[in-house]
Tab-separated table of C-alpha atoms in Angstrom:
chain	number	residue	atom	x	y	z
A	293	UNK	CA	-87.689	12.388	54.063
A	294	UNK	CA	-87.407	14.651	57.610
A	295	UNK	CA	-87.498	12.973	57.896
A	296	UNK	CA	-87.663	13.327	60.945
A	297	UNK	CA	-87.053	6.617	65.639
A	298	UNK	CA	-85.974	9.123	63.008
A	299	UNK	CA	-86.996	9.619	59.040
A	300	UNK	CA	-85.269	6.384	57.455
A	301	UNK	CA	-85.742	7.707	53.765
A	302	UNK	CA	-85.024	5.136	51.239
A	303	UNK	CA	-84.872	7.352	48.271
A	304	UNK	CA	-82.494	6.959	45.515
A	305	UNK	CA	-79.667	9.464	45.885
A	306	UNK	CA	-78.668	11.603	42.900
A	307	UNK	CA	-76.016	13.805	44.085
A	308	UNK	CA	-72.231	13.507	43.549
A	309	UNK	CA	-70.313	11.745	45.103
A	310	UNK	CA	-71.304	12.651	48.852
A	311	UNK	CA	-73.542	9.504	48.832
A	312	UNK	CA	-71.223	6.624	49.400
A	313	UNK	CA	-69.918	8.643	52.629
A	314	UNK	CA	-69.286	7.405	55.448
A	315	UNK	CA	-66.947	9.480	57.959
A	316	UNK	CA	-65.591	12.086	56.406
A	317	UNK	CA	-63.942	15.520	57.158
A	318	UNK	CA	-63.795	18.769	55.757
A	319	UNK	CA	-60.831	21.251	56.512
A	320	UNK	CA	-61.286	24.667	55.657
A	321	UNK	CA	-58.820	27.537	56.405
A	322	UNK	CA	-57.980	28.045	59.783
A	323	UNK	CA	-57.874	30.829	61.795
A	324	UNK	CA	-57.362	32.538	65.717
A	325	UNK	CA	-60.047	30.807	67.803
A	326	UNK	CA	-62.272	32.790	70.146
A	327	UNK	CA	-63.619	32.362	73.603
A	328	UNK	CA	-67.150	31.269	73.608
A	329	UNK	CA	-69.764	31.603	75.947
A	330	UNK	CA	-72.750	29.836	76.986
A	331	UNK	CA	-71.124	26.137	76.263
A	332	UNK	CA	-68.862	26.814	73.490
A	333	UNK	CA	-65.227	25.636	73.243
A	334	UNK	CA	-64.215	28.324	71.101
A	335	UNK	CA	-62.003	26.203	68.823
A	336	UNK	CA	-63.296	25.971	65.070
A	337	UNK	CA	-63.629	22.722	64.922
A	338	UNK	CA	-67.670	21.028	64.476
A	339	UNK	CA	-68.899	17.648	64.984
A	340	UNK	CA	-71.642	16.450	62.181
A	341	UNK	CA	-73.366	13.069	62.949
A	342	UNK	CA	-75.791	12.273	60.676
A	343	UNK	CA	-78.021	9.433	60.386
A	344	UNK	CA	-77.111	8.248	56.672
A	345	UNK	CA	-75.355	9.705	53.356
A	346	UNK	CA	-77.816	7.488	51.564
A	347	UNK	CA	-80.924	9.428	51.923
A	348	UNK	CA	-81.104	12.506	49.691
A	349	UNK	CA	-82.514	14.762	52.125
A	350	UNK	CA	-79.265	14.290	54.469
A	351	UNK	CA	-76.763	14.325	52.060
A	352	UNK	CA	-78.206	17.757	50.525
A	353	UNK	CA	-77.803	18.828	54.577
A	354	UNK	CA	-74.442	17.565	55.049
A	355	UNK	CA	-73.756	19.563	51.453
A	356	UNK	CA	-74.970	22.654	52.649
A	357	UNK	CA	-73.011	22.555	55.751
A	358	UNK	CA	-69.618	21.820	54.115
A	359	UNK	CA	-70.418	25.017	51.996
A	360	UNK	CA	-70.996	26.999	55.264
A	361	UNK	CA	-68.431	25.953	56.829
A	362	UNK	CA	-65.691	26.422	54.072
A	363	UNK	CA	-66.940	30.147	53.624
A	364	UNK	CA	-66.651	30.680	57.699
A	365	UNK	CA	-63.520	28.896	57.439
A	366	UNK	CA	-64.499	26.436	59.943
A	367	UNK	CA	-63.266	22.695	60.298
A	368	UNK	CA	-66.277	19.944	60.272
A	369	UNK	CA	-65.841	16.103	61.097
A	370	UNK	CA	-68.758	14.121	59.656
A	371	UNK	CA	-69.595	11.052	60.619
A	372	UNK	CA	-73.256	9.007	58.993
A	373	UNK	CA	-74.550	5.833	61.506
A	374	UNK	CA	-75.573	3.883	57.715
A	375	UNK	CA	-79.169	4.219	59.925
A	376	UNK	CA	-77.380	2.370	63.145
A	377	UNK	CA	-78.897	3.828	65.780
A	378	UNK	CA	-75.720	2.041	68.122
A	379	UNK	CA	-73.622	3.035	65.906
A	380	UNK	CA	-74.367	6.693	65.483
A	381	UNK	CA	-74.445	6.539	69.662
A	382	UNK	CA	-70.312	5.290	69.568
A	383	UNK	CA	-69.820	8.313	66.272
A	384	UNK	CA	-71.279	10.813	68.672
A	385	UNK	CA	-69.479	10.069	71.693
A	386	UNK	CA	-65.814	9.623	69.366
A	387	UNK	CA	-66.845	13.135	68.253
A	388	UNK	CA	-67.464	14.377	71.678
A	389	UNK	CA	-63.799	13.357	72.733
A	390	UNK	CA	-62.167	15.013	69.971
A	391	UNK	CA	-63.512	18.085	71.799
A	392	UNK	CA	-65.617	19.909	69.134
A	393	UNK	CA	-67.385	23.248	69.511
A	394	UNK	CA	-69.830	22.094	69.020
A	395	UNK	CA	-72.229	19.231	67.349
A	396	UNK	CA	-74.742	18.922	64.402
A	397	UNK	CA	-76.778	15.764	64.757
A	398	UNK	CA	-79.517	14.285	62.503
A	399	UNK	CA	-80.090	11.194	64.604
A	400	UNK	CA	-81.063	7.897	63.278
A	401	UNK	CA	-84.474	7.462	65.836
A	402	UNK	CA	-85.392	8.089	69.409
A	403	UNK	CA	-82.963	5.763	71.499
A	404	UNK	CA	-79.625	7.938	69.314
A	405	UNK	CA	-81.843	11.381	70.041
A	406	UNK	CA	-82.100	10.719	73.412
A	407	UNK	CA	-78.435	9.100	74.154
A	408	UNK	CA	-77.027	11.742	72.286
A	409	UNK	CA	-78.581	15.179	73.347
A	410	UNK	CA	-77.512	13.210	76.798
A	411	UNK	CA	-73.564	12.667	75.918
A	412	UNK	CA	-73.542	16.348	74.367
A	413	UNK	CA	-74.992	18.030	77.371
A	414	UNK	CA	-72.741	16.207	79.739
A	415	UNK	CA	-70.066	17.503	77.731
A	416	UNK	CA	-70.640	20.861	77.646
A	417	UNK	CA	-71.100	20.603	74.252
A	418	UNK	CA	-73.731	22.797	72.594
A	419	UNK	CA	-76.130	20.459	70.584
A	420	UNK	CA	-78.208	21.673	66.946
A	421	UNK	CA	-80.552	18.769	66.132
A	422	UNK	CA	-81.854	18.746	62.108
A	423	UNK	CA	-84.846	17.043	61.336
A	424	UNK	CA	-85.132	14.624	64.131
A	425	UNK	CA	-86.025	16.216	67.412
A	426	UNK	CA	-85.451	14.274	70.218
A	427	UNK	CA	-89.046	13.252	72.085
A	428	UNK	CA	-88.435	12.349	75.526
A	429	UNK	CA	-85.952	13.027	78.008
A	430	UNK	CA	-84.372	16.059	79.997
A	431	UNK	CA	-81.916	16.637	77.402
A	432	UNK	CA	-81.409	20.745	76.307
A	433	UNK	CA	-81.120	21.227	72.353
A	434	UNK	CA	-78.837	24.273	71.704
A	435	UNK	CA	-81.873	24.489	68.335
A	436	UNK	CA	-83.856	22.590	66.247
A	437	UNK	CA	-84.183	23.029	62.750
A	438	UNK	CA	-86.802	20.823	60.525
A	439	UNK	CA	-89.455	21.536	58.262
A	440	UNK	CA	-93.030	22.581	59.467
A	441	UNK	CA	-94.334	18.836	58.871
A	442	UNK	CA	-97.915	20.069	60.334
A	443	UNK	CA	-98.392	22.929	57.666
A	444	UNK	CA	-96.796	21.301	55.036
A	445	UNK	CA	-99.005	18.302	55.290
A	446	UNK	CA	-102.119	20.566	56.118
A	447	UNK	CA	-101.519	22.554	52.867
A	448	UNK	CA	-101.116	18.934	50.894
A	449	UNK	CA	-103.698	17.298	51.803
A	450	UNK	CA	-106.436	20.355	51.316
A	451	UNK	CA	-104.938	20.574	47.891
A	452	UNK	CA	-105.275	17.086	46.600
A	453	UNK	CA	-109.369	17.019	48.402
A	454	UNK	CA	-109.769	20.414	46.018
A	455	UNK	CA	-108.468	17.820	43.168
A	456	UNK	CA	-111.205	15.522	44.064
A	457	UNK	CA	-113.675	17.797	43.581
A	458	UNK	CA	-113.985	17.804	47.746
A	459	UNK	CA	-115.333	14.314	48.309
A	460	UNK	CA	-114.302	10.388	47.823
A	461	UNK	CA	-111.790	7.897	49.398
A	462	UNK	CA	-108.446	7.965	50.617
A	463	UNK	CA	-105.067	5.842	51.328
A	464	UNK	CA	-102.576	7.203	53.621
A	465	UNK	CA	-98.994	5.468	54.016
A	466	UNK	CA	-97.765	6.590	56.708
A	467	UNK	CA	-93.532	7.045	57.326
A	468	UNK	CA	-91.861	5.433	60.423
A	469	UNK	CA	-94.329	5.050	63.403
A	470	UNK	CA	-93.151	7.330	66.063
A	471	UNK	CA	-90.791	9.442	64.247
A	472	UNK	CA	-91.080	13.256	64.117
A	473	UNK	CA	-92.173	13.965	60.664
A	474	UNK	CA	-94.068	10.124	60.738
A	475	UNK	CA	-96.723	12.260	63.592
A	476	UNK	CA	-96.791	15.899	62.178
A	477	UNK	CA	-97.220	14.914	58.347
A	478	UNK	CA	-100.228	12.506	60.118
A	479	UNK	CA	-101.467	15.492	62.483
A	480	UNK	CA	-101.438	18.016	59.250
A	481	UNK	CA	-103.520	15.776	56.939
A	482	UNK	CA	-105.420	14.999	60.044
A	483	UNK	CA	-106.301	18.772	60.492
A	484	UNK	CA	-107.312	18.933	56.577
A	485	UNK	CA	-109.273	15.949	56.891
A	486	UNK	CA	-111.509	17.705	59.571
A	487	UNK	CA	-112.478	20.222	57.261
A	488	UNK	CA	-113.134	18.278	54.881
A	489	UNK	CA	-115.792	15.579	55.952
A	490	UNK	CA	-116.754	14.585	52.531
A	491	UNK	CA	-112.912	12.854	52.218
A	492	UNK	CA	-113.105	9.603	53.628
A	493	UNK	CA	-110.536	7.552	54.909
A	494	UNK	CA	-110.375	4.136	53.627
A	495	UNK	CA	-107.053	2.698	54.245
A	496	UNK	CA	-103.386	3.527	56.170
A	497	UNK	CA	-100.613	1.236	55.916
A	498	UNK	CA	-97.421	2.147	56.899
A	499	UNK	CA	-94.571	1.737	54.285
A	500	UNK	CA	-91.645	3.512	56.317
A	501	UNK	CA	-90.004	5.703	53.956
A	502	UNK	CA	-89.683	3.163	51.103
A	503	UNK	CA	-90.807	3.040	47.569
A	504	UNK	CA	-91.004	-0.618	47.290
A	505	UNK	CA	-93.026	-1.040	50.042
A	506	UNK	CA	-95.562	1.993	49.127
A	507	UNK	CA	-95.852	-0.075	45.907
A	508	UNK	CA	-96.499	-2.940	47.413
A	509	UNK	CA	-98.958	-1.527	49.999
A	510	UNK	CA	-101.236	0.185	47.671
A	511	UNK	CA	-101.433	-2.730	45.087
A	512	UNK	CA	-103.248	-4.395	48.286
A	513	UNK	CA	-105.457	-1.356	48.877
A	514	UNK	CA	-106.244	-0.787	45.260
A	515	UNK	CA	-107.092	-4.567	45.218
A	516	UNK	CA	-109.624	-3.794	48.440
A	517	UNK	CA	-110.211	-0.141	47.453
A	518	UNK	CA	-111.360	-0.030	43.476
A	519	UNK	CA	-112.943	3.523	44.073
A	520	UNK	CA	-109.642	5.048	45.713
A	521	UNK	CA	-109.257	8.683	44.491
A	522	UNK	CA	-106.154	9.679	45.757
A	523	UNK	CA	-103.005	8.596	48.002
A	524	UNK	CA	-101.362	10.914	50.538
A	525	UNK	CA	-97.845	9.774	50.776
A	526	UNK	CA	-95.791	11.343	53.491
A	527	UNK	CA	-92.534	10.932	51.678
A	528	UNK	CA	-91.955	11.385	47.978
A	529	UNK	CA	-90.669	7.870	47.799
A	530	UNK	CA	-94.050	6.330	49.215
A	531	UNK	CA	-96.017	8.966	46.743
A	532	UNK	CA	-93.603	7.434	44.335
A	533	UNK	CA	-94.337	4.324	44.919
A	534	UNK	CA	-98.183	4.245	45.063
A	535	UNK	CA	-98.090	6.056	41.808
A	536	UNK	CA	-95.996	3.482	40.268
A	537	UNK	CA	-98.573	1.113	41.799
A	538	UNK	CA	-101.677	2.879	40.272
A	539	UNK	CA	-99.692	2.953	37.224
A	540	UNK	CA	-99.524	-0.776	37.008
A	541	UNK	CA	-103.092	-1.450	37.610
A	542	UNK	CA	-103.855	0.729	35.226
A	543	UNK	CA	-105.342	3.473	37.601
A	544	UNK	CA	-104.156	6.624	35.642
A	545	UNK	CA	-106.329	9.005	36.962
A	546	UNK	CA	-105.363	8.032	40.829
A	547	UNK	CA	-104.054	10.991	42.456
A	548	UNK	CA	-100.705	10.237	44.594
A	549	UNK	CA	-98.701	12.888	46.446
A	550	UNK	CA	-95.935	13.403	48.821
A	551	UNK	CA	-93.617	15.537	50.952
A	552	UNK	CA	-89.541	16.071	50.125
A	553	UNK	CA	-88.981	17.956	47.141
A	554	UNK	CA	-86.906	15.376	45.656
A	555	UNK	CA	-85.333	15.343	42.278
A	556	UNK	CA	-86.876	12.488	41.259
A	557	UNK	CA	-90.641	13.904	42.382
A	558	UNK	CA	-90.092	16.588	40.141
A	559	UNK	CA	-89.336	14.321	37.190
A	560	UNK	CA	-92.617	12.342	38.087
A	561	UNK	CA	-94.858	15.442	38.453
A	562	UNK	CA	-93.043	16.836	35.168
A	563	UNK	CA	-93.983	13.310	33.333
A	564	UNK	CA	-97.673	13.178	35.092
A	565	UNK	CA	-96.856	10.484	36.902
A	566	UNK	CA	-97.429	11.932	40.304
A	567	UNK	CA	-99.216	15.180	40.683
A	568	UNK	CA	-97.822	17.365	43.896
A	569	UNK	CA	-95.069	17.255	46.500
A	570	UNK	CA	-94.139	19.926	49.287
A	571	UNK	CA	-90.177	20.527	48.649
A	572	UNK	CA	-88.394	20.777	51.651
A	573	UNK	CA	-85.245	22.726	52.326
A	574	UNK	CA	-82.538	20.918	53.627
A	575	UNK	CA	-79.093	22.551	51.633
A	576	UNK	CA	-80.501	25.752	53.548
A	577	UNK	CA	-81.137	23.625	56.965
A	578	UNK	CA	-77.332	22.449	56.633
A	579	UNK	CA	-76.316	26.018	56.201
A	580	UNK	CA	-78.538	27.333	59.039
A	581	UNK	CA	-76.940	24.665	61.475
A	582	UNK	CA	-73.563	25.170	60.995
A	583	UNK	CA	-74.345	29.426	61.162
A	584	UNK	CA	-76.017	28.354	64.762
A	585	UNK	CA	-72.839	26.440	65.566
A	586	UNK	CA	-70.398	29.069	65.119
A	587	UNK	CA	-72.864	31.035	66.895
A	588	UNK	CA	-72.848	29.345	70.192
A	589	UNK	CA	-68.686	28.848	69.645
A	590	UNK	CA	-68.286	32.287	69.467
A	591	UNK	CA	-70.075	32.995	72.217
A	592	UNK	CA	-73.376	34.309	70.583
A	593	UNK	CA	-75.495	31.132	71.393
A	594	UNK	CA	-78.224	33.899	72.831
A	595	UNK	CA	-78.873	34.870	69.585
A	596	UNK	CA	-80.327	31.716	68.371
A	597	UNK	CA	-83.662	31.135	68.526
A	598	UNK	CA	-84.455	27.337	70.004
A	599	UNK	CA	-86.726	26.286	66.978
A	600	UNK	CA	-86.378	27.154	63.660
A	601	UNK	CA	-89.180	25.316	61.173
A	602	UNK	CA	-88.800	26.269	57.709
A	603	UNK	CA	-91.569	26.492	55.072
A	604	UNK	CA	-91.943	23.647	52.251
A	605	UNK	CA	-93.140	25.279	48.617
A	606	UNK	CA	-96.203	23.281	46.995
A	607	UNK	CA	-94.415	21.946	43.643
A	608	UNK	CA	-97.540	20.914	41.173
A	609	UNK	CA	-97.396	20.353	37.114
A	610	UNK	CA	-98.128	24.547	37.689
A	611	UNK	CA	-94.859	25.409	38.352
A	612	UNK	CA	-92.739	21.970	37.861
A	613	UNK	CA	-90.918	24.144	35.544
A	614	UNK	CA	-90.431	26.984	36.718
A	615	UNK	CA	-89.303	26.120	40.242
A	616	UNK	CA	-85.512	25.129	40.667
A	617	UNK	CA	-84.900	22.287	42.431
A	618	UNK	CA	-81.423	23.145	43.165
A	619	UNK	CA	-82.874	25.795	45.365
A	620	UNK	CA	-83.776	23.508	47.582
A	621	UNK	CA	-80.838	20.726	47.303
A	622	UNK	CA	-78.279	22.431	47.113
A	623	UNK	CA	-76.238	23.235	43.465
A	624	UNK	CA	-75.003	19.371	43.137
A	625	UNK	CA	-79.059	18.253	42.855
A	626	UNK	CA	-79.517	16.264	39.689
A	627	UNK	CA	-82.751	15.528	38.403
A	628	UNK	CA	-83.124	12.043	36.920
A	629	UNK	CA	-84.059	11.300	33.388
């Protein structure tokens, strides 16, 4: 997680072998190209850049848009930044020259968002931005596709303060400052929180995507906070984390949270050692953006609508076991043991 300066998720990758990528490309049959209109090229050819292949919320995304792609019998050239936001500037401009039909890009944070909705546009090149939508600038997205951060958060939040019984204290780690997701996932528990006035706030730390640092940031607020009820982790790796945290200090009964949908939440919601998470969809997101692609190559771009947020499904020791995750990472998602 979204993910979303853009969502530098630090969770532990369990899909094949996808993860160690770093520029790769996908041929799929060829096939007569045709005009496009509205900015396409018309050749079959699409430009990926994504932000990493270590996070498992881009490297379900990059999976679902090899699988699109192969079944349209479209061409794509990946390339991931390893979260090098100069880097992932020099990918998307290489990209750019290779004339694509367009270009898929996840971007690593705001200054690659900005430079490269700016590159693509003086191109000619249609642009679909995943997850990260660029905040400033006059640069025109072709669509952006994320997860509705706001309501996903929103729906969170009210359901761990019904857990509390409606009242008591708080910790909220907070993702990447700035980012996308980082001020949406704040804004949705935000909106909860004003419905709520018997939850009080008691500490927010920010822990940037990362498990290790969740842990270590809620061992300090435990420390400060003995009567903490519950942490709102806006990744699974922070709601990870703090749960490994509580865990530690014996805290059993603390309630931690968090937003992806990943694998390994599952496994910790499954074992009790976390207690919700709001899985995202980003196999479908992959195969959404590559759909859009071919859309504006062919000369259809009119048909796509310029934001597309998809809904997150609440995933609680309710349904743990019912609900797939594959459904939502694509059929290569491994749960760990």
């Amino acid at each position: 997680m979204a993910r979303p300066g853009a969502r530098k998720r630090k969770a532990l990758v369990v899909l094949a072998p996808l993860a160690a990528l770093a520029v790769a490309t996908l041929s799929a049959c060829g096939g007569a190209s045709t005009g496009a209109e509205g900015g396409g090229s018309g050749n079959k050819t699409i430009g990926v850049s994504v932000a990493d292949q270590k996070s498992l919320f881009y490297v379900a995304a990059v999976q679902g848009m090899q699988a699109e792609a192969e079944a349209k019998g479209y061409e794509l050239k990946v390339t991931s930044a390893n979260n090098n936001s100069t880097q992932q500037v020099s990918q998307v401009n290489d990209l750019l020259t290779q004339n694509v039909g367009a270009l898929i890009f996840i971007s690593q944070d705001s200054t690659a968002a900005s430079a490269g909705v700016r590159a693509a546009n003086q191109a000619d090149v249609p642009l679909i931005a995943v997850d990260q939508k660029p905040e400033s600038g006059d640069g025109e997205l072709a669509t952006y596709i994320a997860t509705d951060s706001v309501k996903a958060a929103k729906q969170l939040c009210e359901w761990m303060f019904q857990q509390m019984g409606g009242s008591g204290d708080i910790a909220i780690l907070h993702g990447v400052l700035g980012s996308t997701a980082e001020i949406q996932r704040t804004q949705g528990c935000q909106e909860a929180l004003k419905e709520n006035p018997n939850i009080k706030v008691v500490a927010e730390q920010t822990a940037n995507w990362d498990e290790t640092q969740a842990f270590q940031a809620t061992q300090n607020i435990l420390t400060a906070n003995p009567d903490l009820k519950a942490v709102f982790g806006e990744s699974d790796a922070m709601g990870l984390g703090a749960a490994k945290a509580a865990r530690q200090a014996g805290r059993t009964d603390l309630i931690s949270v968090g937003i992806d949908g990943f694998p390994t939440m599952f496994d910790g919601i499954s074992q009790g050692l976390t207690q919700a998470t709001m899985a995202q969809q980003p196999y479908k997101m992959g195969q959404i953006a590559v759909d859009n692609a071919i859309a504006y190559i062919e000369g259809q771009g009119d048909s796509v609508p310029k934001e597309q947020y998809q809904d997150t499904v609440l995933i609680t020791k309710d349904n743990v076991a019912s609900e797939d995750v594959t459904t939502f990472y694509g059929p290569d998602a491994k749960t760990q043991q």
